[in-house]
mmCIF file of C-alpha atoms and ligand atoms in Angstrom:
data_model
loop_
_atom_site.group_PDB
_atom_site.id
_atom_site.type_symbol
_atom_site.label_atom_id
_atom_site.label_comp_id
_atom_site.label_asym_id
_atom_site.label_seq_id
_atom_site.Cartn_x
_atom_site.Cartn_y
_atom_site.Cartn_z
ATOM 1 C CA VAL A 1 -28.538 11.646 127.125
ATOM 2 C CA PRO A 2 -24.707 12.838 127.534
ATOM 3 C CA ILE A 3 -21.934 9.762 127.484
ATOM 4 C CA ILE A 4 -18.213 9.669 127.687
ATOM 5 C CA GLN A 5 -16.399 11.854 125.073
ATOM 6 C CA ASP A 6 -14.332 10.675 122.752
ATOM 7 C CA GLU A 7 -10.160 10.735 124.932
ATOM 8 C CA GLY A 8 -11.963 9.001 127.747
ATOM 9 C CA VAL A 9 -13.223 5.985 126.328
ATOM 10 C CA ALA A 10 -9.852 6.358 124.299
ATOM 11 C CA LEU A 11 -8.787 6.459 127.823
ATOM 12 C CA LEU A 12 -11.615 3.822 129.048
ATOM 13 C CA ARG A 13 -10.758 1.467 126.523
ATOM 14 C CA GLN A 14 -7.231 1.584 127.116
ATOM 15 C CA LEU A 15 -6.992 0.829 130.136
ATOM 16 C CA VAL A 16 -9.032 -2.037 130.391
ATOM 17 C CA GLN A 17 -6.683 -3.729 128.108
ATOM 18 C CA ILE A 18 -4.213 -3.120 130.530
ATOM 19 C CA LYS A 19 -5.479 -4.408 133.503
ATOM 20 C CA ASN A 20 -8.235 -6.979 131.286
ATOM 21 C CA PRO A 21 -9.942 -6.864 134.060
ATOM 22 C CA ILE A 22 -11.639 -10.043 134.655
ATOM 23 C CA ARG A 23 -14.726 -8.488 136.551
ATOM 24 C CA ILE A 24 -15.923 -4.346 135.827
ATOM 25 C CA LEU A 25 -18.510 -2.796 137.567
ATOM 26 C CA GLU A 26 -20.255 0.660 135.633
ATOM 27 C CA ILE A 27 -22.213 2.869 137.664
ATOM 28 C CA GLY A 28 -24.629 4.617 134.961
ATOM 29 C CA THR A 29 -25.767 3.059 132.148
ATOM 30 C CA ALA A 30 -27.367 5.390 130.542
ATOM 31 C CA ILE A 31 -27.707 3.787 127.057
ATOM 32 C CA GLY A 32 -24.763 1.170 127.079
ATOM 33 C CA TYR A 33 -22.125 3.059 125.111
ATOM 34 C CA SER A 34 -19.884 2.801 127.319
ATOM 35 C CA ALA A 35 -20.696 -0.782 128.779
ATOM 36 C CA LEU A 36 -20.218 -1.918 124.637
ATOM 37 C CA ASN A 37 -16.753 -0.370 124.843
ATOM 38 C CA MET A 38 -15.177 -2.112 127.593
ATOM 39 C CA ALA A 39 -17.132 -5.762 126.799
ATOM 40 C CA ARG A 40 -15.096 -5.044 122.788
ATOM 41 C CA PHE A 41 -11.217 -3.966 124.327
ATOM 42 C CA SER A 42 -11.923 -6.951 126.477
ATOM 43 C CA ASN A 43 -12.434 -10.346 128.069
ATOM 44 C CA ALA A 44 -14.384 -9.143 131.183
ATOM 45 C CA ILE A 45 -18.312 -9.554 132.713
ATOM 46 C CA ILE A 46 -19.412 -6.508 133.206
ATOM 47 C CA ASP A 47 -21.810 -5.552 135.966
ATOM 48 C CA THR A 48 -23.926 -1.879 135.208
ATOM 49 C CA ILE A 49 -26.543 -0.328 136.961
ATOM 50 C CA GLU A 50 -29.142 2.382 135.992
ATOM 51 C CA ILE A 51 -31.135 4.129 137.476
ATOM 52 C CA ASN A 52 -33.651 5.689 134.709
ATOM 53 C CA PRO A 53 -36.383 2.332 134.069
ATOM 54 C CA GLU A 54 -36.761 3.901 130.360
ATOM 55 C CA SER A 55 -32.515 4.517 129.518
ATOM 56 C CA TYR A 56 -32.257 0.607 131.043
ATOM 57 C CA GLN A 57 -34.777 -0.547 128.313
ATOM 58 C CA PHE A 58 -32.576 1.107 126.082
ATOM 59 C CA ALA A 59 -30.247 0.045 127.086
ATOM 60 C CA SER A 60 -31.230 -3.470 127.112
ATOM 61 C CA GLU A 61 -32.519 -4.121 123.656
ATOM 62 C CA PHE A 62 -29.449 -1.738 122.655
ATOM 63 C CA ILE A 63 -27.402 -4.656 124.129
ATOM 64 C CA SER A 64 -29.732 -7.519 123.386
ATOM 65 C CA LYS A 65 -28.734 -6.814 120.010
ATOM 66 C CA THR A 66 -24.789 -6.708 119.758
ATOM 67 C CA ILE A 67 -22.254 -10.548 120.340
ATOM 68 C CA TYR A 68 -21.644 -9.173 123.670
ATOM 69 C CA LYS A 69 -24.753 -9.465 125.750
ATOM 70 C CA ASP A 70 -23.868 -12.493 127.375
ATOM 71 C CA ARG A 71 -20.805 -10.473 129.467
ATOM 72 C CA ILE A 72 -22.619 -7.742 130.292
ATOM 73 C CA ASN A 73 -25.284 -7.968 133.274
ATOM 74 C CA LEU A 74 -27.498 -4.909 133.661
ATOM 75 C CA ILE A 75 -29.082 -4.108 136.891
ATOM 76 C CA LEU A 76 -31.979 -1.573 137.136
ATOM 77 C CA GLY A 77 -31.893 0.611 140.656
ATOM 78 C CA ASP A 78 -30.207 3.395 142.217
ATOM 79 C CA ALA A 79 -26.777 2.399 142.782
ATOM 80 C CA LEU A 80 -26.796 3.245 146.406
ATOM 81 C CA ASP A 81 -29.505 1.094 146.602
ATOM 82 C CA VAL A 82 -27.540 -2.089 145.363
ATOM 83 C CA ASP A 83 -25.704 -4.652 147.365
ATOM 84 C CA LEU A 84 -23.588 -7.150 145.332
ATOM 85 C CA ASP A 85 -21.054 -9.570 146.869
ATOM 86 C CA ASN A 86 -18.362 -10.446 143.735
ATOM 87 C CA GLN A 87 -15.695 -9.032 143.297
ATOM 88 C CA TYR A 88 -14.640 -6.024 140.179
ATOM 89 C CA ASP A 89 -10.826 -5.583 139.382
ATOM 90 C CA PHE A 90 -12.455 -1.914 138.112
ATOM 91 C CA ILE A 91 -15.386 0.258 137.963
ATOM 92 C CA PHE A 92 -16.317 2.829 135.894
ATOM 93 C CA ILE A 93 -18.314 5.575 137.934
ATOM 94 C CA ASP A 94 -20.041 7.823 135.540
ATOM 95 C CA ALA A 95 -23.786 8.452 136.959
ATOM 96 C CA ALA A 96 -25.191 11.403 139.449
ATOM 97 C CA LYS A 97 -21.554 14.145 140.332
ATOM 98 C CA ALA A 98 -22.981 15.121 143.674
ATOM 99 C CA GLN A 99 -22.999 11.100 144.332
ATOM 100 C CA TYR A 100 -19.061 10.251 143.628
ATOM 101 C CA ILE A 101 -17.374 10.188 147.433
ATOM 102 C CA LYS A 102 -20.741 8.328 147.959
ATOM 103 C CA PHE A 103 -20.359 5.425 145.272
ATOM 104 C CA PHE A 104 -16.505 4.928 146.351
ATOM 105 C CA GLU A 105 -16.970 4.427 149.072
ATOM 106 C CA LYS A 106 -20.309 1.930 148.853
ATOM 107 C CA PHE A 107 -18.092 0.184 145.463
ATOM 108 C CA LYS A 108 -14.189 0.510 146.684
ATOM 109 C CA ARG A 109 -14.441 -2.486 148.955
ATOM 110 C CA ASN A 110 -15.714 -4.887 145.820
ATOM 111 C CA LEU A 111 -12.514 -3.897 143.955
ATOM 112 C CA ASN A 112 -9.768 -6.781 144.947
ATOM 113 C CA GLN A 113 -5.723 -4.726 145.677
ATOM 114 C CA SER A 114 -4.766 -3.371 142.701
ATOM 115 C CA GLY A 115 -8.032 -2.646 140.600
ATOM 116 C CA ILE A 116 -9.231 0.530 139.097
ATOM 117 C CA ILE A 117 -11.587 3.204 139.673
ATOM 118 C CA PHE A 118 -12.380 5.556 136.773
ATOM 119 C CA THR A 119 -14.592 9.131 137.571
ATOM 120 C CA ASP A 120 -15.500 10.925 134.514
ATOM 121 C CA ASN A 121 -15.999 14.562 133.808
ATOM 122 C CA LEU A 122 -14.329 16.001 137.439
ATOM 123 C CA ILE A 123 -13.361 19.146 134.288
ATOM 124 C CA PHE A 124 -17.185 19.181 134.725
ATOM 125 C CA HIS A 125 -16.999 21.178 130.892
ATOM 126 C CA GLY A 126 -14.050 23.575 131.921
ATOM 127 C CA LEU A 127 -16.429 24.785 134.685
ATOM 128 C CA VAL A 128 -15.186 23.680 137.945
ATOM 129 C CA THR A 129 -11.686 26.573 136.264
ATOM 130 C CA GLU A 130 -14.181 29.067 135.857
ATOM 131 C CA GLU A 131 -16.915 31.887 137.844
ATOM 132 C CA ILE A 132 -20.141 30.456 137.305
ATOM 133 C CA HIS A 133 -23.199 32.985 137.958
ATOM 134 C CA SER A 134 -26.446 29.478 138.392
ATOM 135 C CA ARG A 135 -27.290 28.660 142.029
ATOM 136 C CA ASN A 136 -27.063 24.650 140.847
ATOM 137 C CA LEU A 137 -25.206 24.833 138.087
ATOM 138 C CA ARG A 138 -22.522 26.594 141.036
ATOM 139 C CA GLN A 139 -23.413 23.675 144.563
ATOM 140 C CA LEU A 140 -22.751 20.996 141.719
ATOM 141 C CA VAL A 141 -19.547 22.202 140.256
ATOM 142 C CA MET A 142 -18.073 22.708 144.286
ATOM 143 C CA LYS A 143 -18.715 19.379 144.573
ATOM 144 C CA ILE A 144 -16.741 17.896 142.023
ATOM 145 C CA LYS A 145 -14.232 20.297 143.771
ATOM 146 C CA LYS A 146 -14.987 18.880 146.181
ATOM 147 C CA TYR A 147 -15.177 15.103 145.093
ATOM 148 C CA ASN A 148 -11.677 16.305 143.272
ATOM 149 C CA GLU A 149 -10.139 17.406 146.088
ATOM 150 C CA TRP A 150 -11.147 14.294 148.825
ATOM 151 C CA VAL A 151 -10.235 11.760 146.142
ATOM 152 C CA VAL A 152 -6.526 12.567 145.817
ATOM 153 C CA GLU A 153 -6.610 12.231 150.258
ATOM 154 C CA GLN A 154 -7.558 8.721 149.917
ATOM 155 C CA GLU A 155 -4.599 7.075 151.280
ATOM 156 C CA ASP A 156 -6.110 3.279 150.620
ATOM 157 C CA PHE A 157 -5.408 4.925 146.536
ATOM 158 C CA ASP A 158 -3.065 6.173 144.077
ATOM 159 C CA THR A 159 -4.561 8.534 142.164
ATOM 160 C CA TYR A 160 -3.924 11.742 139.928
ATOM 161 C CA ILE A 161 -6.443 13.396 138.098
ATOM 162 C CA TYR A 162 -6.187 13.483 133.806
ATOM 163 C CA ASN A 163 -7.015 17.126 132.004
ATOM 164 C CA ILE A 164 -7.779 14.297 129.683
ATOM 165 C CA GLY A 165 -11.901 14.517 127.647
ATOM 166 C CA ASP A 166 -14.065 16.197 130.164
ATOM 167 C CA GLY A 167 -11.229 15.459 133.628
ATOM 168 C CA ILE A 168 -10.477 11.460 134.901
ATOM 169 C CA ALA A 169 -8.757 10.162 138.140
ATOM 170 C CA ILE A 170 -7.767 6.901 137.570
ATOM 171 C CA SER A 171 -7.769 5.692 141.349
ATOM 172 C CA ILE A 172 -5.173 2.199 142.193
ATOM 173 C CA LYS A 173 -5.999 0.558 145.163
ATOM 174 C CA LYS A 174 -3.336 -0.175 147.484
HETATM 175 N N1 LIG B 201 -21.261 5.877 131.374
HETATM 176 C C1 LIG B 201 -22.508 5.948 130.278
HETATM 177 C C2 LIG B 201 -21.654 6.041 128.349
HETATM 178 O O1 LIG B 201 -20.502 7.216 128.848
HETATM 179 O O2 LIG B 201 -21.981 6.520 127.781
HETATM 180 C C3 LIG B 201 -22.965 7.327 130.729
HETATM 181 C C4 LIG B 201 -23.342 6.653 131.713
HETATM 182 S S1 LIG B 201 -24.796 9.282 132.057
HETATM 183 C C5 LIG B 201 -23.311 9.975 131.990
HETATM 184 C C6 LIG B 201 -24.878 8.614 134.199
HETATM 185 C C7 LIG B 201 -26.619 8.399 134.328
HETATM 186 O O3 LIG B 201 -26.067 8.206 135.274
HETATM 187 C C8 LIG B 201 -27.325 8.437 133.685
HETATM 188 O O4 LIG B 201 -27.983 7.656 132.331
HETATM 189 C C9 LIG B 201 -28.032 8.296 135.045
HETATM 190 O O5 LIG B 201 -29.770 8.115 134.876
HETATM 191 C C10 LIG B 201 -27.463 6.679 135.492
HETATM 192 N N2 LIG B 201 -27.734 7.374 137.363
HETATM 193 C C11 LIG B 201 -27.310 8.446 137.910
HETATM 194 N N3 LIG B 201 -27.906 7.833 139.621
HETATM 195 C C12 LIG B 201 -27.359 7.183 139.724
HETATM 196 C C13 LIG B 201 -27.848 6.387 140.373
HETATM 197 N N4 LIG B 201 -27.523 6.650 141.473
HETATM 198 N N5 LIG B 201 -27.615 4.763 140.030
HETATM 199 C C14 LIG B 201 -27.515 4.216 138.974
HETATM 200 N N6 LIG B 201 -27.552 5.201 137.736
HETATM 201 C C15 LIG B 201 -28.149 6.784 138.113
#
């Protein structure tokens, strides 16, 4: 299961400490590694959405054995079908790369002013800057490039893409 890289998680941990969010939304729980990191370095309630039932089950069991279990709410489903009424100070988008624009568009209304959207994998193992021969991979990389261009153009957000870990965009709602 792919999880956030060391440099990326270091930045995530520091950002949640600086921001001290009341509520965090994560899209893409996987085994719960990043959710646990965010729980450990904040006092936030964390809602985290996972589409894969096996990953959801694994993460539920993993998180239930920790002292953070009461602050992490796992939601099973496709994030694009999950409607949430909560307002968040921090949103971590870390699910299907091809859908990043859709996740961002859908959940930005749940983000408070000065809230942060954190998106990972924007360099995608360096492939965004390399020449690729597989057609599927090339299409995915095109979508990531498109997201990179799109996200910096969003006028209601102040965004910068950092060459940290696998490439991270920090977008702050104006
Ligand atoms: N955030 C995790 C971490 O760093 O520990 C890693 C998440 S992993 C890169 C991406 C996860 O997103 C996978 O477990 C995948 O099943 C899930 N996913 C993909 N598409 C999704 C969707 N539409 N809604 C919710 N989860 C999705």
